[in-house]
mmCIF file of C-alpha atoms in Angstrom:
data_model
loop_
_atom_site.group_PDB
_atom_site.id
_atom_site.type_symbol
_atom_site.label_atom_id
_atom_site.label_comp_id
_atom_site.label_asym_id
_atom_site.label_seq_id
_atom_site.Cartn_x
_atom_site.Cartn_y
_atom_site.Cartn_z
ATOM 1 C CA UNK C 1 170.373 280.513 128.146
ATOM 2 C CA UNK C 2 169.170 282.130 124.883
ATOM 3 C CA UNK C 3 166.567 284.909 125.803
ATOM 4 C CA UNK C 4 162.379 283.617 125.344
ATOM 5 C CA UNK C 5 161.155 286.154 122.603
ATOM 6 C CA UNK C 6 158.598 287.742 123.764
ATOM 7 C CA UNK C 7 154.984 287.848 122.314
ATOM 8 C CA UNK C 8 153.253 291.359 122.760
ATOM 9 C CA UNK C 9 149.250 292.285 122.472
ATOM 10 C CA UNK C 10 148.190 294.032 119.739
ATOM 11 C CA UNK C 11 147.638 297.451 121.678
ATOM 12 C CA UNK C 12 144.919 300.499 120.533
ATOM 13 C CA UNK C 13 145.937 302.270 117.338
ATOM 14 C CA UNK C 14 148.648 305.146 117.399
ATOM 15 C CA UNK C 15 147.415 307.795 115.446
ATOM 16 C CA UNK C 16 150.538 308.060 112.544
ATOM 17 C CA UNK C 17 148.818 310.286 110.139
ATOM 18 C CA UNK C 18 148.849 307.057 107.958
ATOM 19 C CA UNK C 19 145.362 305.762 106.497
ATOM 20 C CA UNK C 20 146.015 302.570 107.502
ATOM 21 C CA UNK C 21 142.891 301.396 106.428
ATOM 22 C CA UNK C 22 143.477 302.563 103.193
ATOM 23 C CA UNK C 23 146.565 300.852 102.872
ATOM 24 C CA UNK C 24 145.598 297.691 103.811
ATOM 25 C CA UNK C 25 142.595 297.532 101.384
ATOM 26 C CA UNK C 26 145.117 299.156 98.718
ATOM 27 C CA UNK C 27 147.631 295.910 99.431
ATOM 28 C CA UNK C 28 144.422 293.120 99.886
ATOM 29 C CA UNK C 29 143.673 294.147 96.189
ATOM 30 C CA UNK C 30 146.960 294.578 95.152
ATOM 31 C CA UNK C 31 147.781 290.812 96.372
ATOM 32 C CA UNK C 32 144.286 289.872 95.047
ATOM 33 C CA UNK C 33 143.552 288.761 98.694
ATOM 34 C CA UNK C 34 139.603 290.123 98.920
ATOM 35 C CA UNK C 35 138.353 288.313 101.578
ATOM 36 C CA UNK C 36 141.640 289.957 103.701
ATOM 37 C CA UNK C 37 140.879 292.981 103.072
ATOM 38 C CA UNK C 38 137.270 292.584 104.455
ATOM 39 C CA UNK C 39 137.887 290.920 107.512
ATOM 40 C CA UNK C 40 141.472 292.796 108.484
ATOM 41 C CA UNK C 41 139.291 295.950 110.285
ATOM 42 C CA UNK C 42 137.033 293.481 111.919
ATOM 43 C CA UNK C 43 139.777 290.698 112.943
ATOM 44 C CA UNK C 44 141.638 293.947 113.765
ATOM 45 C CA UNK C 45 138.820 295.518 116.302
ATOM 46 C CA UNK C 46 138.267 291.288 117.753
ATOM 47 C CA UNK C 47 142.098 291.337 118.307
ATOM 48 C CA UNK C 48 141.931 294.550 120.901
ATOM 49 C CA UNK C 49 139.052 293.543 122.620
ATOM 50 C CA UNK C 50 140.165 289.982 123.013
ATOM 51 C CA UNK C 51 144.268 290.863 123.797
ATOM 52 C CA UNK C 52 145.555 288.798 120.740
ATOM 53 C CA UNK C 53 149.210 288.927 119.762
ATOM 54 C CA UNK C 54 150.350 290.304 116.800
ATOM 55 C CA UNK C 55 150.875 286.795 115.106
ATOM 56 C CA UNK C 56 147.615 285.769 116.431
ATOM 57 C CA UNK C 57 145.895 288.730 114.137
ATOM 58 C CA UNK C 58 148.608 287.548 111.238
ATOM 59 C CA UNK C 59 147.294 283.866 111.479
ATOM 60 C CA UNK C 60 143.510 285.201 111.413
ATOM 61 C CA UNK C 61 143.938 287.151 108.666
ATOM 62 C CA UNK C 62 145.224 284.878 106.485
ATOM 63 C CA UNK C 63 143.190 281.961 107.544
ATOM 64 C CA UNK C 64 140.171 283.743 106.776
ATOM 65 C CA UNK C 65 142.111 284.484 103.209
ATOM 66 C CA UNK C 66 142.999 280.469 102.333
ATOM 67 C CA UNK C 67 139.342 279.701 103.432
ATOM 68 C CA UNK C 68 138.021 282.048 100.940
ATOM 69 C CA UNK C 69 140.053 280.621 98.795
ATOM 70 C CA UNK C 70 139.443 277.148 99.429
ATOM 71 C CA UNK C 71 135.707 277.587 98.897
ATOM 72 C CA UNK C 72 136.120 279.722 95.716
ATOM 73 C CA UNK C 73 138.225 277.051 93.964
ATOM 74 C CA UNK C 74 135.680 274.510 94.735
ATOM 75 C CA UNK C 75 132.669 276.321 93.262
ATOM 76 C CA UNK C 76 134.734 277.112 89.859
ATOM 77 C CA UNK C 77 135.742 273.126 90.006
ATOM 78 C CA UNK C 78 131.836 272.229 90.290
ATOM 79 C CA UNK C 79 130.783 274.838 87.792
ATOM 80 C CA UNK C 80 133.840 273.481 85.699
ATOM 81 C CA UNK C 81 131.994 269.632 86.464
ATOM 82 C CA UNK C 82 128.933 270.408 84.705
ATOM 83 C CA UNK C 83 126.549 268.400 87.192
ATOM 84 C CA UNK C 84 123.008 268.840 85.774
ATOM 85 C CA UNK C 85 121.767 269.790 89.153
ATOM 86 C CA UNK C 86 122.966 270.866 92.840
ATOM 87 C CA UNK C 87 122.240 267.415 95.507
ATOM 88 C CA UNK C 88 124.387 267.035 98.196
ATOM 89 C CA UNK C 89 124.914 263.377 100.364
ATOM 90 C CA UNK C 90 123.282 264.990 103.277
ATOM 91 C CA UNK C 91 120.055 265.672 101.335
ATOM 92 C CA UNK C 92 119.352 261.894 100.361
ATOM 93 C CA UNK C 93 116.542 260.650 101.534
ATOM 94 C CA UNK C 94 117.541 257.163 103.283
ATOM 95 C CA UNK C 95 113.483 256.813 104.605
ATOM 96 C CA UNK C 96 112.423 255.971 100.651
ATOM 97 C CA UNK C 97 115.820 254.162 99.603
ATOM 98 C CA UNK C 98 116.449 251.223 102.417
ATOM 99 C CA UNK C 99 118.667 249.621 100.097
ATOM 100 C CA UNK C 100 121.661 251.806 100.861
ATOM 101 C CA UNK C 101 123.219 251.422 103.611
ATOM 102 C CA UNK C 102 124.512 254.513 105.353
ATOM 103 C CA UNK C 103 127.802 253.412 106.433
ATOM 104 C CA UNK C 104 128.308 252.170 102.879
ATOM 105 C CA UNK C 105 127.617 256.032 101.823
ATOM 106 C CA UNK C 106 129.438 257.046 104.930
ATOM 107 C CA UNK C 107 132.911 255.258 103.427
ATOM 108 C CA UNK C 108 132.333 256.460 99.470
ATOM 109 C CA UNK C 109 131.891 259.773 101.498
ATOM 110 C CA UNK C 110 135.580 259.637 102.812
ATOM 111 C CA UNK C 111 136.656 259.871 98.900
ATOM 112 C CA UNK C 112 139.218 257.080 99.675
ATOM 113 C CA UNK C 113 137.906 254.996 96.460
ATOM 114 C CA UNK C 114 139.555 258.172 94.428
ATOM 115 C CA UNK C 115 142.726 258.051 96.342
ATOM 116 C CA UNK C 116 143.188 254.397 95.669
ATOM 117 C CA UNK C 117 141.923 254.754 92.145
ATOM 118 C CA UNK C 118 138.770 252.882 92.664
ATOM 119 C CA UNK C 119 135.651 253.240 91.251
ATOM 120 C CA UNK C 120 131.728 252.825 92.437
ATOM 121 C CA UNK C 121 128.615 251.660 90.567
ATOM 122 C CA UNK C 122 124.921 252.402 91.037
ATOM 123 C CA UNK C 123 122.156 250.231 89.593
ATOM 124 C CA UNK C 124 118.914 250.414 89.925
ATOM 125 C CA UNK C 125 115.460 251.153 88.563
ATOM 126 C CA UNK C 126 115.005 254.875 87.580
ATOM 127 C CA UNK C 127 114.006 257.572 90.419
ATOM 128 C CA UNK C 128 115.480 255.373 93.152
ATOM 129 C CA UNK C 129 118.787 257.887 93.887
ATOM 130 C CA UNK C 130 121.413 256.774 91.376
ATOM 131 C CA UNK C 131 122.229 260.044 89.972
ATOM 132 C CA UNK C 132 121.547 262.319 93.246
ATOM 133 C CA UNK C 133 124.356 260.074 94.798
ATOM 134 C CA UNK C 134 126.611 260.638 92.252
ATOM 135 C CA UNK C 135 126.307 264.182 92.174
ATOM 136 C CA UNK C 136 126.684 264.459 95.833
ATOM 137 C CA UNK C 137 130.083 262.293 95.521
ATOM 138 C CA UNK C 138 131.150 264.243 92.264
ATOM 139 C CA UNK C 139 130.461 267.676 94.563
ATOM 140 C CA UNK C 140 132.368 266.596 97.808
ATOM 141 C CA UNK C 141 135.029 265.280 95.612
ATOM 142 C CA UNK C 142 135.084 269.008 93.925
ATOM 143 C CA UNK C 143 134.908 270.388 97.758
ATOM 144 C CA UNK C 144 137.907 268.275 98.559
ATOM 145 C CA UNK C 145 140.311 269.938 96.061
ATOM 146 C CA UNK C 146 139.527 267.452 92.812
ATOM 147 C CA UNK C 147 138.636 268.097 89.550
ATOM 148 C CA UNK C 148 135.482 265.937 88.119
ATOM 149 C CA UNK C 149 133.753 266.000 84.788
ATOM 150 C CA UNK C 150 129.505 264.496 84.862
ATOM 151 C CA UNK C 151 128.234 264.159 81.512
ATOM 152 C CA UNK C 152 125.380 261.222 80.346
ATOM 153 C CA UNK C 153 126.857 258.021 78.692
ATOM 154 C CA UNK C 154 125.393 259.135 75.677
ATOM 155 C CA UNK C 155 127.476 262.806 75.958
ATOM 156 C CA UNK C 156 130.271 261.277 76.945
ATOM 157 C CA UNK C 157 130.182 258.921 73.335
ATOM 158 C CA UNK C 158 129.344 262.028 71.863
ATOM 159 C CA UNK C 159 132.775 264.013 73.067
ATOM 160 C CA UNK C 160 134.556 260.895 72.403
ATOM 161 C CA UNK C 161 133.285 260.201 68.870
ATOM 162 C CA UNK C 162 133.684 263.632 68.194
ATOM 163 C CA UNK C 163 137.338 263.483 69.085
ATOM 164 C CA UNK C 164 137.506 259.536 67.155
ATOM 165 C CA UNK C 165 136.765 261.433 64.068
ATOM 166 C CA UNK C 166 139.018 264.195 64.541
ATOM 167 C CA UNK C 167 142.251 262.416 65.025
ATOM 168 C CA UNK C 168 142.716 263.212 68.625
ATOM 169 C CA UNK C 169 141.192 260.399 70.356
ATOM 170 C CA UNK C 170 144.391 258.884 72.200
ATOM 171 C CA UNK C 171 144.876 263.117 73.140
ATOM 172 C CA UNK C 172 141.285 263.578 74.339
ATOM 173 C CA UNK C 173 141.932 260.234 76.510
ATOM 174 C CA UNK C 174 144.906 261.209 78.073
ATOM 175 C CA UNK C 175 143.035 264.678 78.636
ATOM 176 C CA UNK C 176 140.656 263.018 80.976
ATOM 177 C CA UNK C 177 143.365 260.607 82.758
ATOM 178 C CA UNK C 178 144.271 264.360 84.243
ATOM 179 C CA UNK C 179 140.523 263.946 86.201
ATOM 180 C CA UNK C 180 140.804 261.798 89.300
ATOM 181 C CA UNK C 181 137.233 261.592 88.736
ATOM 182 C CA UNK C 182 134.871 261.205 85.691
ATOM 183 C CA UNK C 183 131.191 260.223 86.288
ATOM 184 C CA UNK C 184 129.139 258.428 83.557
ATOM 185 C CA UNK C 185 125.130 258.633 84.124
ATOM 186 C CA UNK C 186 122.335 256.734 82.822
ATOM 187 C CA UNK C 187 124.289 254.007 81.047
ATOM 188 C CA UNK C 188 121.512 251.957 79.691
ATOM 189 C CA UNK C 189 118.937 253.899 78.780
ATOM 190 C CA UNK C 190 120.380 254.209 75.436
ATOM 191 C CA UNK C 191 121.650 251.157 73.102
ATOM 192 C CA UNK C 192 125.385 251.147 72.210
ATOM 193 C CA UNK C 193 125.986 250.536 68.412
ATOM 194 C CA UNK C 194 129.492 248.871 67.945
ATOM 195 C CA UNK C 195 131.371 251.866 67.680
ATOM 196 C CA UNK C 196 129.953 253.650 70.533
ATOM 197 C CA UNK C 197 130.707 250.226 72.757
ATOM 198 C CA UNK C 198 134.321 250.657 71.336
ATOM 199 C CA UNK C 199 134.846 253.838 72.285
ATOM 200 C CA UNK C 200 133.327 253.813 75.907
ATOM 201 C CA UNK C 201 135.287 250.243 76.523
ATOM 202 C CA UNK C 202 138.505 252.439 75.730
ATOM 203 C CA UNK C 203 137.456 254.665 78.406
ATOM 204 C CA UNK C 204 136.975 252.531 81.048
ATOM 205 C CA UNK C 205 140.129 250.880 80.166
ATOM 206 C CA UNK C 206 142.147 253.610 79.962
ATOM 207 C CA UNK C 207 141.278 254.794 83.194
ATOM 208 C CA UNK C 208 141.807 251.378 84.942
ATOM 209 C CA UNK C 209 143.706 251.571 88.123
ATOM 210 C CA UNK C 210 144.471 255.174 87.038
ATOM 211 C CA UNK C 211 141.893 256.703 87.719
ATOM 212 C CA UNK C 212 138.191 256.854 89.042
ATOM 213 C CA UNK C 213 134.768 256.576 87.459
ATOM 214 C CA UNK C 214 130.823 256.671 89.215
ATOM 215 C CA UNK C 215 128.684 254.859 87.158
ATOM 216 C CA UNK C 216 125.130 254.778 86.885
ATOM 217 C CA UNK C 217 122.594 252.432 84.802
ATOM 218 C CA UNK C 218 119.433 251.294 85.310
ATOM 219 C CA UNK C 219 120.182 247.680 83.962
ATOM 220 C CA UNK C 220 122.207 244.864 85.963
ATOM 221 C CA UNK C 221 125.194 243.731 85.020
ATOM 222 C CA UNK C 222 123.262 240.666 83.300
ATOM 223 C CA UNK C 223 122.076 243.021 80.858
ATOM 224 C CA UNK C 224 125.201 245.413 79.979
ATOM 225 C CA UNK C 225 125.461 242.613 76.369
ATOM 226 C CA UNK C 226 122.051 244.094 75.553
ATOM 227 C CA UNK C 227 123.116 247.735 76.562
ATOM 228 C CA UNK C 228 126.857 247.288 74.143
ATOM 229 C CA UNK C 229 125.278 244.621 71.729
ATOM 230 C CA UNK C 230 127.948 242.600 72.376
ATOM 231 C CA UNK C 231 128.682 240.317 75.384
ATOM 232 C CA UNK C 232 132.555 239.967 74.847
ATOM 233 C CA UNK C 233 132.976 243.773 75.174
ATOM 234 C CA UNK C 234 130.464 243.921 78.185
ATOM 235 C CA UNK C 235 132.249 241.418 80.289
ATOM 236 C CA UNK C 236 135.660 243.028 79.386
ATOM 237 C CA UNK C 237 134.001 246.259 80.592
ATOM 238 C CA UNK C 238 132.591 245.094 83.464
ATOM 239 C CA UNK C 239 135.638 243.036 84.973
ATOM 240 C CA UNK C 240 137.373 246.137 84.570
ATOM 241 C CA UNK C 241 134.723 248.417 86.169
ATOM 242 C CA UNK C 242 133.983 246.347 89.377
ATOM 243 C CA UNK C 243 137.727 244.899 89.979
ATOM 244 C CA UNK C 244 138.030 247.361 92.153
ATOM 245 C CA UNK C 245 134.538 249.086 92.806
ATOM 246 C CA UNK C 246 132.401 249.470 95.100
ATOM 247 C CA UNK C 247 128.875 248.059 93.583
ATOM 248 C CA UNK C 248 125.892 249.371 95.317
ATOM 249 C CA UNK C 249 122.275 247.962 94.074
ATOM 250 C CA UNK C 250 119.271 250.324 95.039
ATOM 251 C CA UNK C 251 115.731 248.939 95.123
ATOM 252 C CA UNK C 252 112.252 250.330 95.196
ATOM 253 C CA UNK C 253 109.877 252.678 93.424
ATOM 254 C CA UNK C 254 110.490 256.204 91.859
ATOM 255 C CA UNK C 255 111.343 258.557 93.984
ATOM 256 C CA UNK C 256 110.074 261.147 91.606
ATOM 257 C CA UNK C 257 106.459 259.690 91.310
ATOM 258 C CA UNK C 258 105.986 258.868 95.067
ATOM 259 C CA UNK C 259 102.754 260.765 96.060
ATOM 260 C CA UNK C 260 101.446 260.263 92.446
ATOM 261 C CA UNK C 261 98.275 258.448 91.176
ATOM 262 C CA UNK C 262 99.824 257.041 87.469
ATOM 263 C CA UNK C 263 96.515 254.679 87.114
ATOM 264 C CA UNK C 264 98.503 251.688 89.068
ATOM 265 C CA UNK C 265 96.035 249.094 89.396
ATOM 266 C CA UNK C 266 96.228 248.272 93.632
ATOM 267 C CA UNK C 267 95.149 245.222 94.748
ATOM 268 C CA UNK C 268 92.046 244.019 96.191
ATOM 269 C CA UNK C 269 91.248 242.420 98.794
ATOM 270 C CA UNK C 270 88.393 239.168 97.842
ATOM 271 C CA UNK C 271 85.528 238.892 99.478
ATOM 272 C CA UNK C 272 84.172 235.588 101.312
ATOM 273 C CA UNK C 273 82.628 233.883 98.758
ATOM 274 C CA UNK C 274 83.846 235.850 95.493
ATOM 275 C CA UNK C 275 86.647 233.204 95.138
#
């Protein structure tokens, strides 16, 4: 029978005359492996104490590397994003919004919709969570190792215009079909003139079981005609969007201006005899 190798424990230093420590910080920065170097003393003194084997301290050290990495190339992909603001999925506040339902934001949490090329959709009134949820996708989609891009509908006419007049629109298109995930806010707010609605139609269609898109608007789909000025291109857009979407309505009052008196009128309760 073929001998077992044999694993040994990493045993107290020799003294070599070699500054080992040195060296090792020397080679982290040579292999532009940072988060090595500062860890390889410490993982070093853990492995003694704790009797590791020498490929036990190998795996340690470079785990602690390809984390590092993994969590620096997911803060240059969210910088790289754009999102107007930090929110996270955890953060949102389920108490105001009971509209959403949490398993519902448990799946789109998965990120299988971007996988299978699938979109999602939030309406609703402004202040009730739209964009906060679409950050916190767009971010955990950056955390899992994709690369997003969050503008406004209005900037994303803008780059797309922009790229119209130019020459390069088909190129700027095929630029984006790179993203597995693109994430349009606030459609609605603005109107579309017939160019605009052109242009954002070829956007959605281009990205059509290619690709993914979160999309936010404060108007139901009833209203998109009014949004595009045109009811042909909404209904196009929209059988596009939610073919395979997940559509989540959210309900309720601002979020923003909660705790605030805005001179509502409240109601009051008639007396016996006022009637």
């Amino acid at each position: 029978m073929p001998a077992r190798l044999k694993t040994t424990a990493i045993e107290p230093p020799v003294r070599t005359g070699r500054d080992t420590r040195a060296e090792i910080a020397y080679l982290a920065r040579a292999l532009k492996a940072p988060s090595l170097g500062e860890a390889a003393e410490r993982l070093a003194e853990r492995a003694r104490a704790e009797n590791w084997t020498h490929e036990e301290y190998l795996a340690a050290c470079l785990q602690r590397e390809n984390a590092a990495r993994s969590s620096s190339g997911a803060e240059i992909r969210i910088k790289a994003a754009r999102f107007p603001a930090r929110k996270s999925l955890e953060d949102f506040d389920f108490d105001h919004q009971h509209a959403v339902k949490r398993e519902t934001l448990a799946h789109l949490g998965t990120l299988d919709f971007i996988a299978a090329k699938e979109n999602a959709v939030f309406l609703g009134p402004p202040g009730t969570g739209k964009t906060h949820l679409a950050i916190g996708l767009g971010i955990r989609a950056c955390q899992a190792g994709h690369r997003v891009a969050f503008a406004t509908a209005a900037d994303w006419i803008v780059r797309l215009t922009a790229a119209h007049q130019a020459g390069t629109l088909a190129a700027e298109l095929a630029k984006l079909a790179r993203y597995p995930l693109l994430v349009v806010d606030e459609v609605g707010y603005l109107p579309f003139d017939p160019d605009a609605a052109n242009l954002f139609f070829q956007l959605v269609s281009s990205r059509y079981e290619r690709a993914s898109l979160i999309i936010t608007s404060n108007m139901p789909f009833g209203r998109w005609g009014e949004v595009f000025n045109d009811d042909v291109v909404a209904a196009a857009m929209i059988d596009r969007l939610v073919h395979h979407a997940e559509v989540i309505p959210l309900k309720g009052e601002s979020y923003r201006t909660r705790n605030r008196d805005l001179g509502r009128v409240t109601p009051t309760v008639a007396r016996h005899g006022d009637e």
